[in-house]
């Protein structure tokens, strides 16, 4: 699956920010299950950082852009839906 291949290495399979590459990053990716963050963050800003990368929104350059998703609204929507589903895990 797209997320497993391209995102989980840093963000972890459940979005907890515990992928094998995460410990080498500074700042580290946050826990995407965190309900406060989930409620603060709208889909448009998720789409922007995923399409354009952290650098485009003043965040860490370690968060890579996925420009190929710009031409693929269906896959973009699936990734957003997956990130939203992490909320159910609860987080901290
Ligand atoms: C090389 C590691 C790496 C990969 C691969 C990666 N990310 Fe990230 N991502 C990060 C880091 C580090 C941050 C935190 C940036 C910051 O806080 O400045 C981040 C931030 C984010 C955020 C914003 C969260 C917040 O704090 O507001 C989202 C959403 C996100 N990533 C989704 C994805 C998705 C979806 C993919 C796969 C298409 C992906 N990332 C791939 C490292 C990565």
mmCIF file with all atom_site columns, C-alpha atoms and ligand atoms in Angstrom:
data_model
loop_
_atom_site.group_PDB
_atom_site.id
_atom_site.type_symbol
_atom_site.label_atom_id
_atom_site.label_alt_id
_atom_site.label_comp_id
_atom_site.label_asym_id
_atom_site.label_entity_id
_atom_site.label_seq_id
_atom_site.pdbx_PDB_ins_code
_atom_site.Cartn_x
_atom_site.Cartn_y
_atom_site.Cartn_z
_atom_site.occupancy
_atom_site.B_iso_or_equiv
_atom_site.pdbx_formal_charge
_atom_site.auth_seq_id
_atom_site.auth_comp_id
_atom_site.auth_asym_id
_atom_site.auth_atom_id
_atom_site.pdbx_PDB_model_num
ATOM   1   C  CA  . UNK A 1 1  ? 0.000  0.000  0.000   1.00 0.00 ? 1  UNK A CA  1
ATOM   2   C  CA  . UNK A 1 2  ? 1.151  3.526  -0.722  1.00 0.00 ? 2  UNK A CA  1
ATOM   3   C  CA  . UNK A 1 3  ? 1.355  4.648  2.905   1.00 0.00 ? 3  UNK A CA  1
ATOM   4   C  CA  . UNK A 1 4  ? 3.303  1.549  3.944   1.00 0.00 ? 4  UNK A CA  1
ATOM   5   C  CA  . UNK A 1 5  ? 5.804  2.083  1.145   1.00 0.00 ? 5  UNK A CA  1
ATOM   6   C  CA  . UNK A 1 6  ? 6.249  5.804  1.287   1.00 0.00 ? 6  UNK A CA  1
ATOM   7   C  CA  . UNK A 1 7  ? 5.262  7.064  4.719   1.00 0.00 ? 7  UNK A CA  1
ATOM   8   C  CA  . UNK A 1 8  ? 5.479  4.342  7.352   1.00 0.00 ? 8  UNK A CA  1
ATOM   9   C  CA  . UNK A 1 9  ? 9.294  4.319  7.414   1.00 0.00 ? 9  UNK A CA  1
ATOM   10  C  CA  . UNK A 1 10 ? 9.083  7.577  9.334   1.00 0.00 ? 10 UNK A CA  1
ATOM   11  C  CA  . UNK A 1 11 ? 5.492  7.820  10.545  1.00 0.00 ? 11 UNK A CA  1
ATOM   12  C  CA  . UNK A 1 12 ? 5.017  4.184  11.579  1.00 0.00 ? 12 UNK A CA  1
ATOM   13  C  CA  . UNK A 1 13 ? 2.302  1.780  10.473  1.00 0.00 ? 13 UNK A CA  1
ATOM   14  C  CA  . UNK A 1 14 ? -0.236 3.294  12.854  1.00 0.00 ? 14 UNK A CA  1
ATOM   15  C  CA  . UNK A 1 15 ? 0.941  6.894  12.449  1.00 0.00 ? 15 UNK A CA  1
ATOM   16  C  CA  . UNK A 1 16 ? 2.493  6.979  15.907  1.00 0.00 ? 16 UNK A CA  1
ATOM   17  C  CA  . UNK A 1 17 ? 5.723  8.473  14.538  1.00 0.00 ? 17 UNK A CA  1
ATOM   18  C  CA  . UNK A 1 18 ? 7.663  5.326  15.389  1.00 0.00 ? 18 UNK A CA  1
ATOM   19  C  CA  . UNK A 1 19 ? 8.863  4.140  11.985  1.00 0.00 ? 19 UNK A CA  1
ATOM   20  C  CA  . UNK A 1 20 ? 12.421 2.777  11.811  1.00 0.00 ? 20 UNK A CA  1
ATOM   21  C  CA  . UNK A 1 21 ? 13.743 6.064  10.372  1.00 0.00 ? 21 UNK A CA  1
ATOM   22  C  CA  . UNK A 1 22 ? 11.993 8.291  12.911  1.00 0.00 ? 22 UNK A CA  1
ATOM   23  C  CA  . UNK A 1 23 ? 14.669 8.189  15.571  1.00 0.00 ? 23 UNK A CA  1
ATOM   24  C  CA  . UNK A 1 24 ? 17.197 9.712  13.168  1.00 0.00 ? 24 UNK A CA  1
ATOM   25  C  CA  . UNK A 1 25 ? 14.997 12.730 12.512  1.00 0.00 ? 25 UNK A CA  1
ATOM   26  C  CA  . UNK A 1 26 ? 14.964 16.051 14.301  1.00 0.00 ? 26 UNK A CA  1
ATOM   27  C  CA  . UNK A 1 27 ? 12.232 17.092 14.756  1.00 0.00 ? 27 UNK A CA  1
ATOM   28  C  CA  . UNK A 1 28 ? 10.616 13.686 14.853  1.00 0.00 ? 28 UNK A CA  1
ATOM   29  C  CA  . UNK A 1 29 ? 7.198  13.141 13.272  1.00 0.00 ? 29 UNK A CA  1
ATOM   30  C  CA  . UNK A 1 30 ? 4.391  13.614 15.740  1.00 0.00 ? 30 UNK A CA  1
ATOM   31  C  CA  . UNK A 1 31 ? 1.811  11.009 16.784  1.00 0.00 ? 31 UNK A CA  1
ATOM   32  C  CA  . UNK A 1 32 ? -0.815 11.435 14.056  1.00 0.00 ? 32 UNK A CA  1
ATOM   33  C  CA  . UNK A 1 33 ? -3.401 9.727  16.282  1.00 0.00 ? 33 UNK A CA  1
ATOM   34  C  CA  . UNK A 1 34 ? -3.336 12.650 18.714  1.00 0.00 ? 34 UNK A CA  1
ATOM   35  C  CA  . UNK A 1 35 ? -6.924 13.838 18.862  1.00 0.00 ? 35 UNK A CA  1
ATOM   36  C  CA  . UNK A 1 36 ? -6.070 17.466 19.619  1.00 0.00 ? 36 UNK A CA  1
ATOM   37  C  CA  . UNK A 1 37 ? -3.810 17.658 16.580  1.00 0.00 ? 37 UNK A CA  1
ATOM   38  C  CA  . UNK A 1 38 ? -6.448 15.870 14.489  1.00 0.00 ? 38 UNK A CA  1
ATOM   39  C  CA  . UNK A 1 39 ? -9.084 18.431 15.427  1.00 0.00 ? 39 UNK A CA  1
ATOM   40  C  CA  . UNK A 1 40 ? -6.745 21.398 14.909  1.00 0.00 ? 40 UNK A CA  1
ATOM   41  C  CA  . UNK A 1 41 ? -5.690 20.317 11.447  1.00 0.00 ? 41 UNK A CA  1
ATOM   42  C  CA  . UNK A 1 42 ? -7.864 20.647 8.362   1.00 0.00 ? 42 UNK A CA  1
ATOM   43  C  CA  . UNK A 1 43 ? -7.620 18.429 5.321   1.00 0.00 ? 43 UNK A CA  1
ATOM   44  C  CA  . UNK A 1 44 ? -6.306 21.264 3.146   1.00 0.00 ? 44 UNK A CA  1
ATOM   45  C  CA  . UNK A 1 45 ? -3.184 21.658 5.278   1.00 0.00 ? 45 UNK A CA  1
ATOM   46  C  CA  . UNK A 1 46 ? -2.626 17.887 5.318   1.00 0.00 ? 46 UNK A CA  1
ATOM   47  C  CA  . UNK A 1 47 ? -2.894 17.808 1.539   1.00 0.00 ? 47 UNK A CA  1
ATOM   48  C  CA  . UNK A 1 48 ? -0.486 20.729 1.209   1.00 0.00 ? 48 UNK A CA  1
ATOM   49  C  CA  . UNK A 1 49 ? 2.299  19.215 3.330   1.00 0.00 ? 49 UNK A CA  1
ATOM   50  C  CA  . UNK A 1 50 ? 1.861  15.821 1.648   1.00 0.00 ? 50 UNK A CA  1
ATOM   51  C  CA  . UNK A 1 51 ? 1.933  17.259 -1.876  1.00 0.00 ? 51 UNK A CA  1
ATOM   52  C  CA  . UNK A 1 52 ? 4.585  19.912 -1.333  1.00 0.00 ? 52 UNK A CA  1
ATOM   53  C  CA  . UNK A 1 53 ? 6.640  18.667 1.605   1.00 0.00 ? 53 UNK A CA  1
ATOM   54  C  CA  . UNK A 1 54 ? 7.578  20.174 4.967   1.00 0.00 ? 54 UNK A CA  1
ATOM   55  C  CA  . UNK A 1 55 ? 9.753  22.879 3.438   1.00 0.00 ? 55 UNK A CA  1
ATOM   56  C  CA  . UNK A 1 56 ? 6.783  24.414 1.593   1.00 0.00 ? 56 UNK A CA  1
ATOM   57  C  CA  . UNK A 1 57 ? 4.955  25.079 4.862   1.00 0.00 ? 57 UNK A CA  1
ATOM   58  C  CA  . UNK A 1 58 ? 7.894  26.145 7.010   1.00 0.00 ? 58 UNK A CA  1
ATOM   59  C  CA  . UNK A 1 59 ? 8.281  22.722 8.590   1.00 0.00 ? 59 UNK A CA  1
ATOM   60  C  CA  . UNK A 1 60 ? 11.048 20.152 8.588   1.00 0.00 ? 60 UNK A CA  1
ATOM   61  C  CA  . UNK A 1 61 ? 12.662 19.409 5.227   1.00 0.00 ? 61 UNK A CA  1
ATOM   62  C  CA  . UNK A 1 62 ? 12.764 15.763 6.314   1.00 0.00 ? 62 UNK A CA  1
ATOM   63  C  CA  . UNK A 1 63 ? 9.073  15.564 5.461   1.00 0.00 ? 63 UNK A CA  1
ATOM   64  C  CA  . UNK A 1 64 ? 9.320  14.804 1.722   1.00 0.00 ? 64 UNK A CA  1
ATOM   65  C  CA  . UNK A 1 65 ? 6.995  16.104 -0.987  1.00 0.00 ? 65 UNK A CA  1
ATOM   66  C  CA  . UNK A 1 66 ? 4.891  13.649 -2.992  1.00 0.00 ? 66 UNK A CA  1
ATOM   67  C  CA  . UNK A 1 67 ? 4.226  15.747 -6.106  1.00 0.00 ? 67 UNK A CA  1
ATOM   68  C  CA  . UNK A 1 68 ? 2.959  12.703 -7.997  1.00 0.00 ? 68 UNK A CA  1
ATOM   69  C  CA  . UNK A 1 69 ? -0.099 12.695 -5.718  1.00 0.00 ? 69 UNK A CA  1
ATOM   70  C  CA  . UNK A 1 70 ? -1.164 16.077 -7.108  1.00 0.00 ? 70 UNK A CA  1
ATOM   71  C  CA  . UNK A 1 71 ? -2.326 14.306 -10.249 1.00 0.00 ? 71 UNK A CA  1
ATOM   72  C  CA  . UNK A 1 72 ? -4.035 11.614 -8.222  1.00 0.00 ? 72 UNK A CA  1
ATOM   73  C  CA  . UNK A 1 73 ? -6.881 13.044 -6.149  1.00 0.00 ? 73 UNK A CA  1
ATOM   74  C  CA  . UNK A 1 74 ? -8.232 9.563  -5.446  1.00 0.00 ? 74 UNK A CA  1
ATOM   75  C  CA  . UNK A 1 75 ? -5.004 8.357  -3.853  1.00 0.00 ? 75 UNK A CA  1
ATOM   76  C  CA  . UNK A 1 76 ? -4.609 11.690 -2.042  1.00 0.00 ? 76 UNK A CA  1
ATOM   77  C  CA  . UNK A 1 77 ? -8.084 11.214 -0.552  1.00 0.00 ? 77 UNK A CA  1
ATOM   78  C  CA  . UNK A 1 78 ? -7.222 7.669  0.520   1.00 0.00 ? 78 UNK A CA  1
ATOM   79  C  CA  . UNK A 1 79 ? -4.086 8.859  2.314   1.00 0.00 ? 79 UNK A CA  1
ATOM   80  C  CA  . UNK A 1 80 ? -6.056 11.616 4.091   1.00 0.00 ? 80 UNK A CA  1
ATOM   81  C  CA  . UNK A 1 81 ? -8.711 9.101  5.064   1.00 0.00 ? 81 UNK A CA  1
ATOM   82  C  CA  . UNK A 1 82 ? -6.029 6.785  6.464   1.00 0.00 ? 82 UNK A CA  1
ATOM   83  C  CA  . UNK A 1 83 ? -4.483 9.612  8.504   1.00 0.00 ? 83 UNK A CA  1
ATOM   84  C  CA  . UNK A 1 84 ? -7.939 10.461 9.852   1.00 0.00 ? 84 UNK A CA  1
ATOM   85  C  CA  . UNK A 1 85 ? -8.479 6.799  10.763  1.00 0.00 ? 85 UNK A CA  1
ATOM   86  C  CA  . UNK A 1 86 ? -5.384 6.889  13.003  1.00 0.00 ? 86 UNK A CA  1
ATOM   87  C  CA  . UNK A 1 87 ? -7.367 9.089  15.369  1.00 0.00 ? 87 UNK A CA  1
ATOM   88  C  CA  . UNK A 1 88 ? -9.404 6.091  16.467  1.00 0.00 ? 88 UNK A CA  1
ATOM   89  C  CA  . UNK A 1 89 ? -6.287 4.622  18.083  1.00 0.00 ? 89 UNK A CA  1
ATOM   90  C  CA  . UNK A 1 90 ? -6.501 7.467  20.574  1.00 0.00 ? 90 UNK A CA  1
ATOM   91  C  CA  . UNK A 1 91 ? -2.955 8.752  20.763  1.00 0.00 ? 91 UNK A CA  1
ATOM   92  C  CA  . UNK A 1 92 ? -1.698 10.851 23.620  1.00 0.00 ? 92 UNK A CA  1
HETATM 93  C  C1  . LIG B 2 .  ? 11.848 10.675 5.731   1.00 0.00 ? 1  LIG B C1  1
HETATM 94  C  C2  . LIG B 2 .  ? 10.797 10.671 6.739   1.00 0.00 ? 1  LIG B C2  1
HETATM 95  C  C3  . LIG B 2 .  ? 9.368  10.992 6.322   1.00 0.00 ? 1  LIG B C3  1
HETATM 96  C  C4  . LIG B 2 .  ? 8.623  10.401 5.328   1.00 0.00 ? 1  LIG B C4  1
HETATM 97  C  C5  . LIG B 2 .  ? 9.059  9.306  4.368   1.00 0.00 ? 1  LIG B C5  1
HETATM 98  C  C6  . LIG B 2 .  ? 7.314  11.019 5.388   1.00 0.00 ? 1  LIG B C6  1
HETATM 99  N  N1  . LIG B 2 .  ? 7.279  11.937 6.387   1.00 0.00 ? 1  LIG B N1  1
HETATM 100 FE FE1 . LIG B 2 .  ? 5.656  13.051 6.941   1.00 0.00 ? 1  LIG B FE1 1
HETATM 101 N  N2  . LIG B 2 .  ? 6.790  14.045 8.275   1.00 0.00 ? 1  LIG B N2  1
HETATM 102 C  C7  . LIG B 2 .  ? 8.099  13.760 8.588   1.00 0.00 ? 1  LIG B C7  1
HETATM 103 C  C8  . LIG B 2 .  ? 8.561  14.677 9.623   1.00 0.00 ? 1  LIG B C8  1
HETATM 104 C  C9  . LIG B 2 .  ? 9.949  14.702 10.242  1.00 0.00 ? 1  LIG B C9  1
HETATM 105 C  C10 . LIG B 2 .  ? 7.468  15.526 9.911   1.00 0.00 ? 1  LIG B C10 1
HETATM 106 C  C11 . LIG B 2 .  ? 7.424  16.647 10.939  1.00 0.00 ? 1  LIG B C11 1
HETATM 107 C  C12 . LIG B 2 .  ? 7.737  17.954 10.297  1.00 0.00 ? 1  LIG B C12 1
HETATM 108 C  C13 . LIG B 2 .  ? 7.813  19.073 11.328  1.00 0.00 ? 1  LIG B C13 1
HETATM 109 O  O1  . LIG B 2 .  ? 7.211  18.942 12.409  1.00 0.00 ? 1  LIG B O1  1
HETATM 110 O  O2  . LIG B 2 .  ? 8.474  20.068 11.044  1.00 0.00 ? 1  LIG B O2  1
HETATM 111 C  C14 . LIG B 2 .  ? 6.381  15.096 9.041   1.00 0.00 ? 1  LIG B C14 1
HETATM 112 C  C15 . LIG B 2 .  ? 5.126  15.689 9.023   1.00 0.00 ? 1  LIG B C15 1
HETATM 113 C  C16 . LIG B 2 .  ? 4.032  15.181 8.366   1.00 0.00 ? 1  LIG B C16 1
HETATM 114 C  C17 . LIG B 2 .  ? 2.695  15.683 8.480   1.00 0.00 ? 1  LIG B C17 1
HETATM 115 C  C18 . LIG B 2 .  ? 2.288  16.893 9.280   1.00 0.00 ? 1  LIG B C18 1
HETATM 116 C  C19 . LIG B 2 .  ? 2.046  16.502 10.685  1.00 0.00 ? 1  LIG B C19 1
HETATM 117 C  C20 . LIG B 2 .  ? 2.074  17.692 11.588  1.00 0.00 ? 1  LIG B C20 1
HETATM 118 O  O3  . LIG B 2 .  ? 2.902  17.698 12.488  1.00 0.00 ? 1  LIG B O3  1
HETATM 119 O  O4  . LIG B 2 .  ? 1.278  18.615 11.373  1.00 0.00 ? 1  LIG B O4  1
HETATM 120 C  C21 . LIG B 2 .  ? 1.897  14.886 7.726   1.00 0.00 ? 1  LIG B C21 1
HETATM 121 C  C22 . LIG B 2 .  ? 0.393  14.996 7.547   1.00 0.00 ? 1  LIG B C22 1
HETATM 122 C  C23 . LIG B 2 .  ? 2.749  13.900 7.117   1.00 0.00 ? 1  LIG B C23 1
HETATM 123 N  N3  . LIG B 2 .  ? 4.044  14.101 7.527   1.00 0.00 ? 1  LIG B N3  1
HETATM 124 C  C24 . LIG B 2 .  ? 2.310  12.899 6.278   1.00 0.00 ? 1  LIG B C24 1
HETATM 125 C  C25 . LIG B 2 .  ? 3.151  12.082 5.544   1.00 0.00 ? 1  LIG B C25 1
HETATM 126 C  C26 . LIG B 2 .  ? 2.704  11.167 4.511   1.00 0.00 ? 1  LIG B C26 1
HETATM 127 C  C27 . LIG B 2 .  ? 1.250  10.953 4.117   1.00 0.00 ? 1  LIG B C27 1
HETATM 128 C  C28 . LIG B 2 .  ? 3.817  10.586 3.995   1.00 0.00 ? 1  LIG B C28 1
HETATM 129 C  C29 . LIG B 2 .  ? 3.901  9.605  2.846   1.00 0.00 ? 1  LIG B C29 1
HETATM 130 C  C30 . LIG B 2 .  ? 3.385  10.104 1.580   1.00 0.00 ? 1  LIG B C30 1
HETATM 131 C  C31 . LIG B 2 .  ? 4.955  11.097 4.745   1.00 0.00 ? 1  LIG B C31 1
HETATM 132 N  N4  . LIG B 2 .  ? 4.515  12.005 5.653   1.00 0.00 ? 1  LIG B N4  1
HETATM 133 C  C32 . LIG B 2 .  ? 6.265  10.700 4.541   1.00 0.00 ? 1  LIG B C32 1
HETATM 134 C  C33 . LIG B 2 .  ? 8.880  12.771 8.040   1.00 0.00 ? 1  LIG B C33 1
HETATM 135 C  C34 . LIG B 2 .  ? 8.507  11.956 6.982   1.00 0.00 ? 1  LIG B C34 1
#
